[in-house]
Every structure is written in structure tokens, then in C-alpha cells.
Amino acid sequence: MAGRAQPVNPTPGIGAATLIAVLILGTLAAVALRADSASGFGPADWSALRFTLVQAVLSAIFSAGLAVPVARALARRRFRGRAVLIALLGAPFILPVIVAIIGLLQVFGRAGWISDVLAVFGLPPIRIYGLHGVVLAHVFFNLPLATRLILQGWQEIPSERFRLAAQLGCNGWAMFRLIEMPMLARILPGVLAVVFAICLTSFAVALTLGGGPRATTIELAIYQAFTYDFNLGRAALLSGVQLVLTATAALAALRFSRGDGFGAGLDRSIRRWDEGTRAFDAFWISAAAVFLLLPLTSVVISGLSGVFEISVLVYRAALISVLVAAASTVVLLLLALPMAMTVATGRYGIVELCGILGLAASPLVIGTGLFILIRPLANPTVLALPVTALVNAVMALPFALRILVPSTREVVAQYGRLALSLDMSRWSFVTRILLPRLRPQIGFAAGLAAALSTGDLGVIALFADAQIATLPLQIYRLMGAYQMEAAAGGALLLLALSMGAFWLLDRGGRWHAEA
Amino acid sequence: MKHLLIAAGILSATSAIAADKPQLTVFTYDSFVSDWGPGPQVKEAFEAVCDCELNLVGVEDGAALLSRIRLEGENSDADVVLGLDTNLIAAAKETGLFAPSSVSAEYTLPVEWNDDVFAPYDWGYFAFVHNADAAAPANFRELADGDTKIIIQDPRSSTPGLGLLLWVKAAYGDEAPEIWAGLADNIVTVTKGWSEAYGLFLEGEADMVLSYTTSPAYHLIAEEDASKAAAAFDEGHYMQVEVAGKLAGTNQPELADQFLQFMVSDAFQQIIPTTNWMYPAVTPAAGLPEGFDTLTVPEKSLLLDSDQAAAVRDEALAEWLGALSQ
């Protein structure tokens, strides 16, 4: 191998990245090749593109921007219930879209809780529908994720740096400028890119909160191309546009997020000497908690009234969902860990780019493409569950990489040369040094993947038959059959399962550390 | 271990018997095959008479169902497609994938039915559902002039949404854009599908929601709740007629014909009202279930035939987008 010797083998990661690229570009090509005619970009597509970009940019800026003070407050304070709050932060992200929409509007809608309170004072209900509503909903989904990613950045600053800064008499602002700003400069671009990519493929949320066809996104246009027009060429073209936009954002993020790390520490637990203003941190923590927990509370309250209507069919679907989530988590780790190692060697930025494409790809295009590819070989319905597990893993990959890459890079940079000088085998380096040190990140990534997979409808709707249903699909079916209360009960069960899986894996990774 | 062997033996024996039987594959929409839909009962009833195995495969909704058939093309796994509606018939026929069928029945539809390819199995009227204790407007103009808030579905992603588009077009023709402009400030929001809209309505987010005249029957029969009603509009109500057809490429043509004929018989039709919550295409001998007699019955039925619907669809969508994107 040319170049500098590396403590980890980049080849498996390159293989995993190639697999992802083949899956995403291959399915897109499969759809494009089935198209009868080429298709151009009409005026309606341009306006959809414009709206999609505007809302995704605003959503990314607000989610990441608001997440900074929240994460900083959480990083500086220790209080009772902090661990529970951080775990609950994962919840909005994993709710099925339809459940989250109804939960959000129960709080922020015309007849929502806030409007009820306003009515007491003789004020008109809040007007939630419009671009601001779309951004609010996307912040609800993504603020928690952004907070967790940024918080992790804070936790990865070795405690010795804070100690040294305190000894040198750094006050709050100097501490922020010298230690925290460089960390944010490294972490934020990636967070912005991930949230941007998620919001780029928004459809039902954008339409409903946007209040009508003004809020038409590219994803809606793709759906329309598939079902209303059956114009596969247009679907493939629009999906290609999504991919290009996401790739551009990801490349920009990679470019801007360069910067040196903080060096190795002795893994002491972090202690801060810059107390700062308590009220400031308290404000951000409670504001975020109220904003995120109110809609969740409404989901829980609705769910409690339907909890006795959860039938055995729903429990069976829940079991299937848990199995799919478990498989999906394993697949995710098998893809993400080698890819993170490859990226950590510093010479394969393209691998990181492949990883983020999973977010950009329209699930409808991946699903249809897989269907076209699988059908000549096997009955797609029989493969519904494995395909769902695989696609869920690919969708979770960008998050996993954002979680794993910074720490992997750090470990390789700090311990790589020592390992090489000791003539340590790559296998020993990975199993003895890298994986043990990545344990919290692996736990977090696995927890997120399991929770996402449990909650996501994924591609199952394209493949399912009567006998196989995951929990999200079963919830949709209940709603379609007027059984809103039973569906709400199912949603509560889903929330509990997802949170349980997340808690278990995330805790498992951090059992020795304080959160 | 011995038990396991016996179990395995029994299992393989039953699957061997099942494999000997002819298989009929019916593609339909997802809510048909769900445990709360007609699917499970239909499967049982048909298998009791056909000496075959009925495989029901669910695909999202009617429009996605047609896309799937187009995607699979001439060597589709499906023998029968059940769940298209009149608005999709023209596009379905254009594919050339469907074969004429010999189904005959005394349909109890409010309109004449003479399509040689597709046979109807149920139908309903689109309507705005509201709380029975609240006053409802008597037509679209009154709705547009008042401040009643409604939630509708997007015609690009939802069957009822498209139905509403054609409803306004069928009732008002060239005046449709004017009606939509008037309705713009009544529309709270537009949803991707029926479930979001109906769920939000039940949470009180709007006064009325686009659904069917048969929706109150669900609340009345399944929940013993008489609090929902459908508003009767005096310009008439647009109909949805749901149909099924046989694929030309089927390798089970006789069985497919048998299924379609079974579909319009009492055994199938009596399952429909309380599982699909629609009117059966042929009223069963036993009549409609109790509660259906309380439903709003429009004085006038509106329905564009499949060619007309296909012809005006894109124009109506452009008008809708124009009026609501202001």
C-alpha cells in the first residue's frame, strides 16, 4: 500500500461505501431506465425546488442554531432528570410522521393547547400554517438530533482542556472562544448538512404544516410523478436533483468542518469552572424541554385512551418491528464502523459523502428501484422485511457516521502512531483500542438506528402483503380504518419501544461514563 | 425432537396440499387487505367456494396500485386488480393490460354501469363530514361565503382529494376556479392522505373534513356514536365507484372470472358496508346494515365518465393549484 502506514484497514469501509453508492445510484438508474420518455423541468418543478430549498435551509439554520445554546446548557449543568431529558430528546425524531403531525397540531394548531390558552385571554388562535409552521415542525423533529450531536462534541473535549483554561483564568467568553468555538466550527457544518438533507425529502409534514399546495416539495412532486402521472423519467430526474443538492451540501460541510482536534486526554470526567449565568442555561433547557415535550405529551395522552384497544395484531406487528430494527441495527454497524475507520485515515472524503446520500435518496425511488431490480430474481413480497431492514440501515447511516467519525478520527490520530510503533496488528488496534474507546458513540449510533428503524414506515408499504406488517404500517392501517384511538394506542406502544431500544443501547454504550 | 418432526411433517403436508390448489393473486389497496378491512373475510368466503387459494396483495392506494401494475407490465404476478376507481379507468385501459370480463349483475348504483372491462364492487358519495350539532353550509358557494373551516386532501396524492377536484369541476365547469378562489380562506390545510385529514378533524382542527357520506355510519355502528353527520350539498355529490378487472396476462382466466362474478354476489357484497364503509354495488338480499338508513342521501349524483374525468383532470388540477397557491 502506497503512502503512510495506517493502523486501520481502509478497504472494508470503501467496500461498504461502494455498496451504498450502488444501492442508491443503482435504484435511481433502474427507475430512470424504465422510463418511457425523457422529462424536463417544468415551472411547477422550479417553484417546488425553490420552496424545498428555502424551507430546508431555514430548518437547518434554526435547528442547528437553537441547538447550540441548548447543548451548551446541557453540557455545563448537572441536574436531576438530565439523563432522562437527554434520552427523551430522541423521541420526536422517531415518531411516525402522521403521529407527529397530529401531536404537533394538538399543541400548536387552531384548536391546540396554545390556542386554548390564548382564548382564555380573549386572543385569537395562533396561525401555524405557512412557511413558519413548516420550519417549526422541522425544528421539532431535528432540534433534538442537532442537540445530541453538538452535545457529543462538547463531551469529547478532554476535561484537561477545561482544567487548563480554568487555571489560566479564562472567563466564560474566553472559554467559549478558545475551546468551544473551534469545536463548534468542526461539528456544526456536518449537523447543518444532515438537517438540510432530512428536510429536503420532507413531504407530508411540509404540505400539512405549510397549509396547502404553496408548500409543494420535490418529494411531493416525485410522489405525484409516480402515482398521479406514472412518469418514471420525471421521478428519476427529481430524485437526481435531490441527490445533487444533498451531495453539494455534504461537500460544503466536509470542506468547512476541517480543523484540529483537542488532542488526547486522560478520560477524566468533565468538570467546568466557568459556571456562567445559571438563568441563561436554565432558560434554554426549559424552553427546549417544553417545546419538545408538549407534543410528545399529547401523543402520550391520546395513546393512553387507546391503550386497551391495542389488539394482538398490533402486538404481532410490534414484534416484527423489533426484529427488523435489530437486524437493521446490526447491518448499520457493519456498514458504519468500517466507513468511519476509512474516513478517519483522512484520505477518503468520498466515503463520507456516500454515507450521507442515504438521506438524500427518496424512499419511494429506492423502494421502486429495488422492486424493479429484485423482481426478475425473486418475489419482492417475500423479501419485504430484509429489504426494509437494509433500507432503514442505509437511512440511518448518515447519522451514525456523524456520531462515529469525529471520535474515530481522534482515536486514530492519537493512538495510531503508537500502535504502529508497537507493531500492533490492525485487528488488535481495532478490537483493543478503537472499539473500546468508541463504545459511547457506538451505543448512541446503534440506539438511534434501532429507534429510527422501529418508527419509520420505510419501504414496507411498497412491498407488504396482508400477512406482514410492521408497527408503523399497522398504525397507518388502523387510521385508514377509522380506528384513530387504537392507532393512538399503537403509537404510544411504538414510542415506548423505540425509546426503550434507544435507552438500552445508548446506556449500554455509556454505562461507565456520566452522560 | 419427535414432536418437532411431527410438526414439520404436518406443516409440509399442508403446504403440499395448498400448493396443489390453483392460486389466484389479487392486487388491491392496502386498507382492503388490512385486518380491519374486507380482505380476511373475502379470502375466507371465496376459498370456501373456489377450491383455490386466494392471495391478496396490498399496494398503498388506488393510484399507487395502477402504478404497480404498469411497473410490472405484461408479466405481472396479479390475476385480478381490485381497487381502481372511475378516475383511473381511462389510464388503466390505455395500458392495454386489462382484458374484458363477463361479469353481469343487477347493480344498485345510482348511475348506469356498462363497462366491459371493469366491474364495480362498491361506491360512495364524497361529502364533508361535520359534527352533527353544528350547522353546515348547503353548497360550495355558501361554504365559500361563510367562515366554516375545512380540511381537504391533496389531489396529487389522495383519491378523495382528486374526487373533490372533479366534484367542483362537474358541478361548476368553467366557474370552478372562482369556487376554489372563494374556498381558499376556508381551507385550514391540505393533507397528503385521508387519514391525516380525518385524524385532524377528529382532534377539532377544522369544522368539516372531506370524506364520504358513509363515514358517519362507522361512528354510529362501530362506536355507537351519532355525533357525526355528512353535509348535503344541493349542487349534488360526486361519486366514487370502485372497480375490479382481470389482467390480460393472467394464467388463471377462469378463476379470475369466477372471482369477479363472486365479487358481485351477496357473499362478497354483504362484507363491504361494515368493513370498507361504502355502499355495496349490489345491495345484498338481506339489505344494508342497520344505521345505513340514517345516512345523508344526496338528491343528485355527479359522476364524470372515465374519459371525461381523464380529459379534465389536468386542467382541474392546474386551476386548483392556481387558486390555492396565491
XYZ file of N, CA and C in Angstrom, chain A residues 262-344:
249
model
N -8.629 18.256 19.746
C -8.129 18.793 21.005
C -7.004 17.969 21.590
N -6.608 16.924 20.890
C -5.585 16.049 21.447
C -6.202 15.098 22.450
N -5.406 14.162 22.889
C -5.923 13.136 23.780
C -5.990 13.649 25.205
N -6.891 13.078 25.966
C -6.968 13.386 27.386
C -6.861 12.103 28.168
N -7.067 12.222 29.452
C -6.943 11.035 30.309
C -8.307 10.453 30.660
N -9.337 10.880 29.918
C -10.681 10.348 30.113
C -11.252 10.641 31.492
N -10.768 11.705 32.119
C -11.408 12.083 33.391
C -12.790 12.610 33.087
N -13.680 12.545 34.050
C -14.995 13.106 33.800
C -14.865 14.629 33.789
N -15.715 15.226 32.929
C -15.563 16.662 32.685
C -16.058 17.478 33.869
N -15.254 18.457 34.238
C -15.709 19.388 35.256
C -15.497 20.788 34.735
N -16.457 21.650 34.947
C -16.338 23.005 34.431
C -16.178 23.987 35.578
N -15.345 24.979 35.340
C -15.185 26.016 36.371
C -15.855 27.328 35.973
N -16.328 27.358 34.705
C -16.993 28.584 34.260
C -18.496 28.408 34.431
N -18.980 28.702 35.599
C -20.388 28.465 35.890
C -21.293 29.296 34.986
N -20.889 30.518 34.728
C -21.720 31.382 33.892
C -23.026 31.696 34.591
N -23.944 32.269 33.798
C -25.220 32.605 34.420
C -26.122 31.393 34.389
N -26.565 31.013 35.556
C -27.459 29.893 35.715
C -28.771 30.129 34.952
N -29.294 31.341 35.066
C -30.607 31.649 34.486
C -30.596 31.443 32.971
N -29.484 31.812 32.346
C -29.373 31.680 30.901
C -29.514 30.215 30.483
N -28.736 29.355 31.131
C -28.805 27.926 30.815
C -30.171 27.345 31.157
N -30.690 27.767 32.306
C -31.990 27.241 32.733
C -33.063 27.602 31.711
N -32.970 28.826 31.173
C -33.952 29.250 30.181
C -33.916 28.329 28.962
N -32.713 28.095 28.443
C -32.618 27.297 27.216
C -33.059 25.868 27.437
N -32.667 25.299 28.577
C -33.053 23.907 28.835
C -34.562 23.804 28.976
N -35.167 24.726 29.748
C -36.611 24.574 29.945
C -37.379 24.924 28.674
N -36.903 25.914 27.904
C -37.607 26.245 26.665
C -37.604 25.050 25.712
N -36.437 24.418 25.569
C -36.350 23.263 24.665
C -37.213 22.120 25.188
N -37.171 21.913 26.504
C -37.943 20.810 27.078
C -39.435 21.026 26.844
N -39.923 22.229 27.079
C -41.351 22.493 26.891
C -41.727 22.329 25.428
N -40.923 22.903 24.540
C -41.208 22.840 23.111
C -41.275 21.398 22.610
N -40.345 20.565 23.087
C -40.285 19.191 22.583
C -41.235 18.263 23.318
N -41.428 18.509 24.600
C -42.199 17.541 25.381
C -43.701 17.750 25.287
N -44.154 18.990 24.997
C -45.603 19.198 24.909
C -46.254 18.316 23.838
N -45.744 18.340 22.581
C -46.368 17.466 21.587
C -46.252 15.978 21.952
N -45.130 15.618 22.574
C -44.989 14.216 22.992
C -46.023 13.879 24.050
N -46.247 14.834 24.957
C -47.257 14.607 25.984
C -48.620 14.380 25.349
N -48.924 15.160 24.315
C -50.231 14.982 23.683
C -50.321 13.615 23.009
N -49.191 13.153 22.435
C -49.190 11.805 21.836
C -49.432 10.757 22.926
N -48.797 10.963 24.081
C -48.953 10.002 25.176
C -50.383 10.027 25.709
N -50.950 11.223 25.876
C -52.316 11.312 26.409
C -53.301 10.642 25.453
N -53.182 10.945 24.140
C -54.062 10.286 23.166
C -53.858 8.783 23.212
N -52.614 8.374 23.364
C -52.296 6.955 23.353
C -52.878 6.222 24.548
N -52.880 6.885 25.704
C -53.371 6.217 26.912
C -54.833 5.829 26.769
N -55.621 6.686 26.070
C -57.038 6.343 25.920
C -57.220 5.178 24.959
N -56.210 4.908 24.135
C -56.344 3.812 23.184
C -55.562 2.577 23.582
N -54.971 2.635 24.779
C -54.026 1.589 25.137
C -54.711 0.229 25.321
N -55.997 0.266 25.706
C -56.702 -1.010 25.893
C -57.255 -1.546 24.587
N -57.145 -0.751 23.554
C -57.634 -1.215 22.251
C -56.509 -1.794 21.403
N -55.313 -1.885 21.974
C -54.202 -2.476 21.241
C -54.470 -3.969 21.111
N -54.650 -4.419 19.879
C -55.025 -5.814 19.685
C -53.785 -6.680 19.513
N -54.027 -7.972 19.467
C -52.924 -8.920 19.319
C -52.220 -8.699 17.981
N -52.991 -8.212 16.992
C -52.393 -7.936 15.678
C -51.360 -6.829 15.774
N -51.649 -5.853 16.622
C -50.716 -4.751 16.796
C -49.472 -5.238 17.533
N -49.668 -6.113 18.526
C -48.507 -6.661 19.234
C -47.638 -7.499 18.304
N -48.302 -8.233 17.400
C -47.532 -9.040 16.447
C -46.710 -8.133 15.542
N -47.340 -7.040 15.100
C -46.618 -6.074 14.267
C -45.448 -5.477 15.044
N -45.676 -5.253 16.340
C -44.613 -4.681 17.173
C -43.431 -5.644 17.238
N -43.719 -6.931 17.364
C -42.656 -7.929 17.413
C -41.858 -7.924 16.108
N -42.584 -7.873 14.984
C -41.907 -7.820 13.682
C -41.021 -6.582 13.598
N -41.553 -5.446 14.090
C -40.780 -4.201 14.053
C -39.505 -4.317 14.866
N -39.603 -4.960 16.018
C -38.424 -5.109 16.873
C -37.369 -5.962 16.156
N -37.813 -7.041 15.505
C -36.865 -7.903 14.785
C -36.220 -7.151 13.623
N -37.043 -6.398 12.885
C -36.496 -5.612 11.770
C -35.489 -4.601 12.303
N -35.836 -3.955 13.424
C -34.938 -2.948 13.998
C -33.619 -3.577 14.428
N -33.694 -4.777 15.021
C -32.474 -5.448 15.461
C -31.580 -5.752 14.261
N -32.194 -6.311 13.210
C -31.419 -6.638 12.013
C -30.833 -5.370 11.403
N -31.658 -4.333 11.368
C -31.233 -3.081 10.775
C -30.052 -2.480 11.535
N -30.081 -2.594 12.862
C -29.002 -2.044 13.683
C -27.690 -2.779 13.417
N -27.777 -4.101 13.298
C -26.567 -4.885 13.011
C -25.992 -4.476 11.653
N -26.880 -4.402 10.648
C -26.422 -4.010 9.310
C -25.778 -2.631 9.363
N -26.437 -1.727 10.100
C -25.907 -0.364 10.198
C -24.491 -0.360 10.746
N -24.275 -1.094 11.849
C -22.946 -1.076 12.463
C -21.911 -1.708 11.534
N -22.321 -2.747 10.805
C -21.389 -3.398 9.878
C -20.993 -2.450 8.744
N -21.891 -1.533 8.400
C -21.554 -0.552 7.360
C -20.815 0.640 7.945
N -21.334 1.151 9.064
C -20.862 2.444 9.568
C -19.469 2.360 10.180
N -19.172 1.306 10.939
C -17.866 1.243 11.609
C -16.700 1.196 10.619
N -16.752 0.281 9.624
C -15.652 0.309 8.651
C -15.569 1.644 7.911
N -16.723 2.239 7.601
C -16.697 3.509 6.872
C -16.077 4.610 7.733
N -16.427 4.617 9.012
C -15.863 5.628 9.911
C -14.346 5.470 9.986
N -13.879 4.215 10.032
C -12.433 3.971 10.100
C -11.744 4.461 8.833
N -12.388 4.180 7.690
C -11.787 4.629 6.433
C -11.690 6.145 6.408
N -12.780 6.804 6.807
C -12.777 8.265 6.817
C -11.684 8.773 7.765
N -11.491 8.054 8.874
C -10.535 8.503 9.884
C -9.095 8.468 9.364
